[in-house]
XYZ file of C-alpha atoms in Angstrom:
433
model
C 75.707 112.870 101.556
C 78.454 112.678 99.096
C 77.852 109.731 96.218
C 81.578 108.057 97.393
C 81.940 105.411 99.170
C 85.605 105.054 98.778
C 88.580 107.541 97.885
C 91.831 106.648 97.723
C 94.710 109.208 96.855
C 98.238 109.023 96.346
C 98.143 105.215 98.653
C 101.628 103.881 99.264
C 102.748 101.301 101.500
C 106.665 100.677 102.165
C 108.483 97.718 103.744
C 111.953 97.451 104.695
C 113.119 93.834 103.884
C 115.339 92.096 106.688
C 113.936 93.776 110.147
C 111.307 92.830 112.036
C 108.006 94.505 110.971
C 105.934 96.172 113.337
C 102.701 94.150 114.303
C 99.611 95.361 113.485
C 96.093 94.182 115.022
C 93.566 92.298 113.211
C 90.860 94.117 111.674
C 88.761 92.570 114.582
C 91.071 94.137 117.740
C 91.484 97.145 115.193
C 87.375 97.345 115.185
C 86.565 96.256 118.478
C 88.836 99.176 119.550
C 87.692 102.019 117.980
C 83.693 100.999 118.271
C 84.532 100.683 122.572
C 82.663 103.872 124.053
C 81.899 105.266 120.430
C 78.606 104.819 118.172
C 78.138 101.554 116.260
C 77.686 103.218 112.712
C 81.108 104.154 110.639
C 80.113 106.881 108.438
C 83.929 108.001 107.572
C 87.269 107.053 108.745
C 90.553 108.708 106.858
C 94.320 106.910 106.734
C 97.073 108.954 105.815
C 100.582 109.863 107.229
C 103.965 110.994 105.629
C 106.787 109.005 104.641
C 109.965 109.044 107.117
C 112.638 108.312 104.678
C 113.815 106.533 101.560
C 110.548 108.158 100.061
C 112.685 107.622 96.548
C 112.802 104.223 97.273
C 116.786 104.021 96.631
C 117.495 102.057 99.679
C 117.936 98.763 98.904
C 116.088 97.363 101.345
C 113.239 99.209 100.702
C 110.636 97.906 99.033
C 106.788 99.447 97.772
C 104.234 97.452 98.062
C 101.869 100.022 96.951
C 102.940 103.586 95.273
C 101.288 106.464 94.649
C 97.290 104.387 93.895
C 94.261 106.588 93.286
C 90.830 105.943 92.749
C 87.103 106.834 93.640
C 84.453 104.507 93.853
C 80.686 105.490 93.757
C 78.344 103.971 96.023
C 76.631 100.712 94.778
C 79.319 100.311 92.728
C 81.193 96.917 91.858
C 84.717 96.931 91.139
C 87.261 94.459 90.473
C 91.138 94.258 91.031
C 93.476 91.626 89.137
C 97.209 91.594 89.113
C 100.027 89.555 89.521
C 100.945 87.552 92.938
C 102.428 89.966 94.839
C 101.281 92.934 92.663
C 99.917 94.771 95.849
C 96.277 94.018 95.568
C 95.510 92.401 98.977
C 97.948 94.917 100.698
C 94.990 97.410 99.524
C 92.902 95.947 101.049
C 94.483 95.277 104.058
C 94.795 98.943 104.251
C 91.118 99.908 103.243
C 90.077 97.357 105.978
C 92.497 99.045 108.640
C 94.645 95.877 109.599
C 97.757 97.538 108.389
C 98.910 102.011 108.003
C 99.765 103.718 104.615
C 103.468 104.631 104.352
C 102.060 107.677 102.314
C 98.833 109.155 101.148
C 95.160 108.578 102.347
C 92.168 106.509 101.725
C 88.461 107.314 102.836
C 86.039 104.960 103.497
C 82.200 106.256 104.206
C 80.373 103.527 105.409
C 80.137 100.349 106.898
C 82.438 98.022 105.630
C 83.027 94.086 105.698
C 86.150 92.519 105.076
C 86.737 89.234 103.695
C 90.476 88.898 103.282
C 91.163 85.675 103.980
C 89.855 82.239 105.676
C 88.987 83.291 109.332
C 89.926 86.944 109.496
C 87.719 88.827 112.190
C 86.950 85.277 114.017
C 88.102 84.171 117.538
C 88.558 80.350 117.502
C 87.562 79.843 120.785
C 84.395 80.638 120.177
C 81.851 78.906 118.737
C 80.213 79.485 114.847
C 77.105 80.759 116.678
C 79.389 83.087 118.829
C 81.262 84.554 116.121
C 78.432 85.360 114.109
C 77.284 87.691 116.920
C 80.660 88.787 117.320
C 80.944 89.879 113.624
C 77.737 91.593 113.826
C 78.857 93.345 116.200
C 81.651 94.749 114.938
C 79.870 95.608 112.145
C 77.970 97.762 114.002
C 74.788 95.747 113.814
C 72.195 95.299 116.482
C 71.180 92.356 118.127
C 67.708 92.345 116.670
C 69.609 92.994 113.375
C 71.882 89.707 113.773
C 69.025 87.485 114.911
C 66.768 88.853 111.669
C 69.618 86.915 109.413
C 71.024 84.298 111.895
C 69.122 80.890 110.150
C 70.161 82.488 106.988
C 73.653 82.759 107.568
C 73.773 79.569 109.208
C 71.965 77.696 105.938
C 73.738 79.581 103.996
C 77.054 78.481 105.117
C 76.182 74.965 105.588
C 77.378 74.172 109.202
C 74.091 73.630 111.654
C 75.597 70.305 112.969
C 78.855 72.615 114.128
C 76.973 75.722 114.829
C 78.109 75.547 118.916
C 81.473 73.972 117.990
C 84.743 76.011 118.244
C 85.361 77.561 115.045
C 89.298 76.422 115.821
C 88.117 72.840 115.119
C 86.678 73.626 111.828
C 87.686 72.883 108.364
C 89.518 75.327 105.953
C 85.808 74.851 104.216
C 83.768 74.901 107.015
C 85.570 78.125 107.895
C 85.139 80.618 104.148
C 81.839 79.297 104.082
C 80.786 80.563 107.387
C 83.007 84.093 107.431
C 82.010 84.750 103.682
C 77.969 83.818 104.691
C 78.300 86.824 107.753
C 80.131 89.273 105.730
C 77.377 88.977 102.914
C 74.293 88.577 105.081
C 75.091 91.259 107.795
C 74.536 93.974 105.069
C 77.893 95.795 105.250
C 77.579 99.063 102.996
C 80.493 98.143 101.737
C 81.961 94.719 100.969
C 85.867 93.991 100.323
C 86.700 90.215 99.042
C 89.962 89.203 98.243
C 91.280 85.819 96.903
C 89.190 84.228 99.644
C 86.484 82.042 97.597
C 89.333 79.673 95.669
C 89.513 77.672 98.994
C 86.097 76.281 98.506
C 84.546 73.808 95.892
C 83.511 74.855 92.855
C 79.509 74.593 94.037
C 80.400 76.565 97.040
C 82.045 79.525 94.681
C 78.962 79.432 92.523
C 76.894 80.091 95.437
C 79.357 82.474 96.688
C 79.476 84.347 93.150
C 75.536 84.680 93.430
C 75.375 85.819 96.474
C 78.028 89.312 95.593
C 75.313 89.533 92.834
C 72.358 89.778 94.740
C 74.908 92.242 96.999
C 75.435 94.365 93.698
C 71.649 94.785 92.787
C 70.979 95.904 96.286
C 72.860 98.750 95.758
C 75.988 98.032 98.136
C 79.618 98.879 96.950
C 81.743 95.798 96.467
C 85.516 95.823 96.245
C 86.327 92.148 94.416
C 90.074 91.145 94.165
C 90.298 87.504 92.562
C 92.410 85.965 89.906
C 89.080 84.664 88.405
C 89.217 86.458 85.791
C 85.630 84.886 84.509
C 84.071 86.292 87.915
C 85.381 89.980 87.533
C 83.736 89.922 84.026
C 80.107 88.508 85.489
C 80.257 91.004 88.346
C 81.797 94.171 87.843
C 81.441 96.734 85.391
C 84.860 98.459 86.230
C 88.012 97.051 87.175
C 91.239 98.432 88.134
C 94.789 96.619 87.217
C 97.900 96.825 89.929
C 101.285 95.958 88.142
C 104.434 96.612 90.971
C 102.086 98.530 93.434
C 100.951 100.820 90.869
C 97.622 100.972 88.779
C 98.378 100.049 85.230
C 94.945 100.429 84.102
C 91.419 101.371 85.320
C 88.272 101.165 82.925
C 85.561 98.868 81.703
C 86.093 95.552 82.419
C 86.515 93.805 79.012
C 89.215 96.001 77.809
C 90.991 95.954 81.330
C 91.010 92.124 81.231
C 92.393 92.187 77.467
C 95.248 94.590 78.532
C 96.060 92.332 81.745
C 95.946 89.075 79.775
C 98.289 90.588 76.748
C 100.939 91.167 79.559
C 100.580 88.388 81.245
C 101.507 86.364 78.305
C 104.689 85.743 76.976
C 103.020 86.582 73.596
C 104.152 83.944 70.958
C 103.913 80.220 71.322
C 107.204 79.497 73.343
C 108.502 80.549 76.299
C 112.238 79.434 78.010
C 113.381 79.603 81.161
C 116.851 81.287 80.191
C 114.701 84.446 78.407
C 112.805 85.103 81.334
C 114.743 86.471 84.215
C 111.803 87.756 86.030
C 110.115 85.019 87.511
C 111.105 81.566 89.330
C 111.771 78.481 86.868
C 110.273 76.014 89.426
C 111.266 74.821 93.150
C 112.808 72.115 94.805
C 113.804 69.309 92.330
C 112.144 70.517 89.656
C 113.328 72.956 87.059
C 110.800 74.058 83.909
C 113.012 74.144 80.959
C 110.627 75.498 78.347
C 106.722 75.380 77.396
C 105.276 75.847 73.903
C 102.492 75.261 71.807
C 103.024 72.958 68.662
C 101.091 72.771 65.866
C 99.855 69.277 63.989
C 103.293 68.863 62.725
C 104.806 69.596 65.764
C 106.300 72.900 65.275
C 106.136 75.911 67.388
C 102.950 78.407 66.727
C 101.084 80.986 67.909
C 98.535 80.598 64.816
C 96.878 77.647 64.277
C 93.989 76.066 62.428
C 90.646 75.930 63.618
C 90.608 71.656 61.947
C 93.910 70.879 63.346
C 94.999 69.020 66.633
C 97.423 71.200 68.931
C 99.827 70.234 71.745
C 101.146 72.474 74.696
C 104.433 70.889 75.310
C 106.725 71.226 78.967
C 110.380 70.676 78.656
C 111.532 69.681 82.661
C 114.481 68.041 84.734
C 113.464 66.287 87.991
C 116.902 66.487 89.870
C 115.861 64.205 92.686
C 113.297 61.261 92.808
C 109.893 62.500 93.362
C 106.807 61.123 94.304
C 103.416 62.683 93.465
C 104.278 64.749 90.922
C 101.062 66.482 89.197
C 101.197 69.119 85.900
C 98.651 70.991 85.097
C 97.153 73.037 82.028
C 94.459 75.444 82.381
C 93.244 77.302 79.023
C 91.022 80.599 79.462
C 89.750 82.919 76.398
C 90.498 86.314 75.679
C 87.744 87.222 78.062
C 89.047 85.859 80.744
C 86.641 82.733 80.913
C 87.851 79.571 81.879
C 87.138 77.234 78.805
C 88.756 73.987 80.692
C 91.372 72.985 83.316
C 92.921 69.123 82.543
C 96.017 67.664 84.653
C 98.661 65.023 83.275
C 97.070 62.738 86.596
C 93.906 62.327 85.113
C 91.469 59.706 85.441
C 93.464 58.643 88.153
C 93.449 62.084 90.515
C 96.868 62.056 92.196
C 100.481 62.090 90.939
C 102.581 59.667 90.107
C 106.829 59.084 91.155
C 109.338 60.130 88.659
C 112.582 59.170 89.116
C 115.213 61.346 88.228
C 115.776 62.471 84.951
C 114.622 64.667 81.028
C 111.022 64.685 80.649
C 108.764 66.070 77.903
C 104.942 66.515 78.833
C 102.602 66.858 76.412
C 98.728 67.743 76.526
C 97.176 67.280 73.325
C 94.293 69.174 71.892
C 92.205 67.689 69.255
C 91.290 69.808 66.364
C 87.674 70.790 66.178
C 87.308 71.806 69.447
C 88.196 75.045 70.029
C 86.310 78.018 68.249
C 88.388 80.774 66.687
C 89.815 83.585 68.959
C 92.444 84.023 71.396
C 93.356 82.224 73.875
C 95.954 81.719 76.797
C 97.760 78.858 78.488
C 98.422 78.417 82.373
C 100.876 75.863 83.918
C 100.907 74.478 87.114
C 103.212 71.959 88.349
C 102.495 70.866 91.495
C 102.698 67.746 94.599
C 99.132 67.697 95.541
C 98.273 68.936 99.338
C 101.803 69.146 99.975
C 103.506 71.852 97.520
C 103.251 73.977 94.502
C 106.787 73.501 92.449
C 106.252 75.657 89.479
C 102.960 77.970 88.479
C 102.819 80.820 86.194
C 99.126 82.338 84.977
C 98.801 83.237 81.359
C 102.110 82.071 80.000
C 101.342 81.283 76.566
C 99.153 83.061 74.129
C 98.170 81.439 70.853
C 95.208 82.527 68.275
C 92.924 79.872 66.343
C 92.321 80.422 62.789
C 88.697 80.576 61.631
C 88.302 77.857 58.529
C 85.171 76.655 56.487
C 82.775 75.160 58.333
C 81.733 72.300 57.071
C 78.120 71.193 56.532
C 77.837 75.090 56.398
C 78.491 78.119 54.173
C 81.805 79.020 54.713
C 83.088 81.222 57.107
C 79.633 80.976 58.842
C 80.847 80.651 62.322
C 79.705 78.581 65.493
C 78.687 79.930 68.742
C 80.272 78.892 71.660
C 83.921 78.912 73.010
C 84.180 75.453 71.960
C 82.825 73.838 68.291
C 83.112 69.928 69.208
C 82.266 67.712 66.084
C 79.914 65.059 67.775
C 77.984 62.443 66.671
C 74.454 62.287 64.944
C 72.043 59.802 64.042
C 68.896 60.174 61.948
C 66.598 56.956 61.212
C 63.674 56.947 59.796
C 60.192 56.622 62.567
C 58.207 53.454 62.243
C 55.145 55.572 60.944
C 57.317 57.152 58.394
């Protein structure tokens, strides 16, 4: 038996913007229909069929979601994807899974997969959590016996035995990933494809989730991960492929994947304004980012800083209409990818506030001290909390902090850790000293 589980050669996927595309089953009718009258076990199924014009891609109308992607991936293997939103990485997998034809190319697939593309794919909501974990199974390709082997552990897992004969229809967004993510893990697919899928539950639930795709990895199953947790990629994969535009930028280790992806990603000084970047949206609705930049102590724009000295990551905005529950957001992440903390203009308080119309300057401040020396890279999210998402752009600044001496230490000694807080000590003297 050959040592791939997946091959994928020359994958493209076209779509004509404008006209009505053609619909294509779920992965559930798409498996339910090929398993009727045929084995349960998928040792091999191929895509591939030729383009039928604007192959160049001059038509206007034309876009690629995916062109001309190639890869192998060994069995047992873990591999990650990052890119971009709209870079093409769930339309891979979309493909791999079957739900939707290659324009061009061919993928191979020996085994027997489990998709997790998003909340509820492969479920029926008139059917109850108990029904659809037999349903899954079966699609699968698992037996009964199989099914009933894992059934409390799926259902523990996942967390729902009070809604376990309840229509999944009637279930929460939560309630939902945590029960299709606990049957695609615990059904023992050879191979597993995730996409963006675990962000919809809490942060406990993605630790459990994250694992869980570990103890999937050391069993020796093949695991396609697409997230934009770039900290997760890192922990669970040792290779990773990039997709910039529907192509592969890079494929490689991990570490120096992630460093390539994050150096695009940001604009790569301190600063960056709306009328320099003509590639991206400047916010939605009545909001309009202006410009973002990191400031040094004296309030000057840097992308080196001292490792002592306070910072500031400053947004420049118009609100063109009165607006209630208005929320910004700053998430910081290392050169590795790793999340070091996430802090929005809202806090204690948890939800936004009105702002009438008008010039506004927001500014999250930094203390020095904190922050170890490296690289690191700023988010921004501006957003209305469960209603909309007005502005949001991954990776938009880069900025480096300076080592300096350390003090009570030699210099240049160094501390370990992404952050080097200066807390508080106290030493007194014991009663039987």
């Amino acid at each position: 038996m050959s040592d791939i589980a997946i091959s994928v050669e020359n994958l493209s996927k076209r779509y004509r913007i404008g006209r009505a595309r053609q619909r294509h089953d779920t992965l559930r009718d798409s498996l339910v229909a090929r398993f009727r009258g045929a084995g349960h076990q998928l040792s091999s199924f191929v895509h591939g069929q030729s383009s039928n014009g604007h192959s160049d891609g001059t038509d206007g109308n034309i876009i690629w979601a995916l062109k001309d992607v190639s890869f192998s991936i060994s069995r047992g293997e873990v591999v990650g994807v990052i890119g971009k939103n709209g870079a093409g990485k769930s339309t891979l997998l979309k493909i791999l899974s079957r739900i939707t034809e290659p324009t061009e190319g061919r993928a191979e697939i020996h085994g027997r997969v489990g998709s997790l593309l998003e909340v509820g794919t492969g479920f029926h909501p008139e059917l109850s959590g108990r029904e659809n974990i037999y349903l899954n199974g079966a699609i699968l390709g698992m037996r009964r016996v199989e099914i009933e082997e894992k059934f409390d552990e799926i259902v523990a897992f996942a967390e729902i035995q009070k809604f376990l004969d309840t229509p999944v229809k009637r279930y929460s967004s939560g309630m939902y990933v945590r029960l299709a993510f606990a049957v695609a893990a615990h059904l023992e697919p050879e191979i597993l494809l995730v996409d963006e899928v675990l962000a919809v539950g809490d942060s406990a639930f993605q630790d459990k989730c994250l694992g869980k795709m570990s103890d999937v990895a050391r069993s020796g199953r093949t695991v396609l991960f697409v997230s934009h947790n770039l900290g997760a990629i890192k922990r669970l994969c040792e290779r990773t492929i990039w997709i910039d535009g529907g192509r592969i930028a890079q494929l490689g280790r991990t570490d120096q994947v992630i460093g390539a992806y994050l150096d695009s990603a940001s604009s790569g000084d301190a600063v960056w304004r709306a009328e320099d970047d003509t590639s991206s949206s400047h916010g939605s609705g009545p909001v309009r980012i202006c410009q973002v930049s990191v400031r040094n102590a004296f309030g000057r724009t840097s992308d080196h800083l001292q490792m002592d000295s306070a910072l500031t990551v400053e947004m420049d905005y118009h609100v063109l209409s009165d607006l209630e529950n208005l929320r910004f957001g700053l998430v910081l992440t290392g050169d590795d990818g790793t999340v070091i903390f996430e802090s929005k203009d809202t806090d204690p308080a948890g939800y936004g506030v009105t702002r009438r119309r008008g010039h506004y300057v927001a500014r999250c401040r930094i203390p020095g001290d904190l922050l170890n020396a490296g690289r690191y890279y700023a988010s921004i999210k501006v957003d209305r909390p469960q209603q909309e998402v007005l502005f949001q752009r991954d990776q938009l600044l880069r900025f480096v902090i300076e080592a300096t001496d350390e003090r009570g230490g030699k210099p240049g000694e160094g501390r370990l850790g992404v952050v080097r807080p200066t807390l508080k000590w106290d030493q007194e003297l014991a009663a039987d000293g």
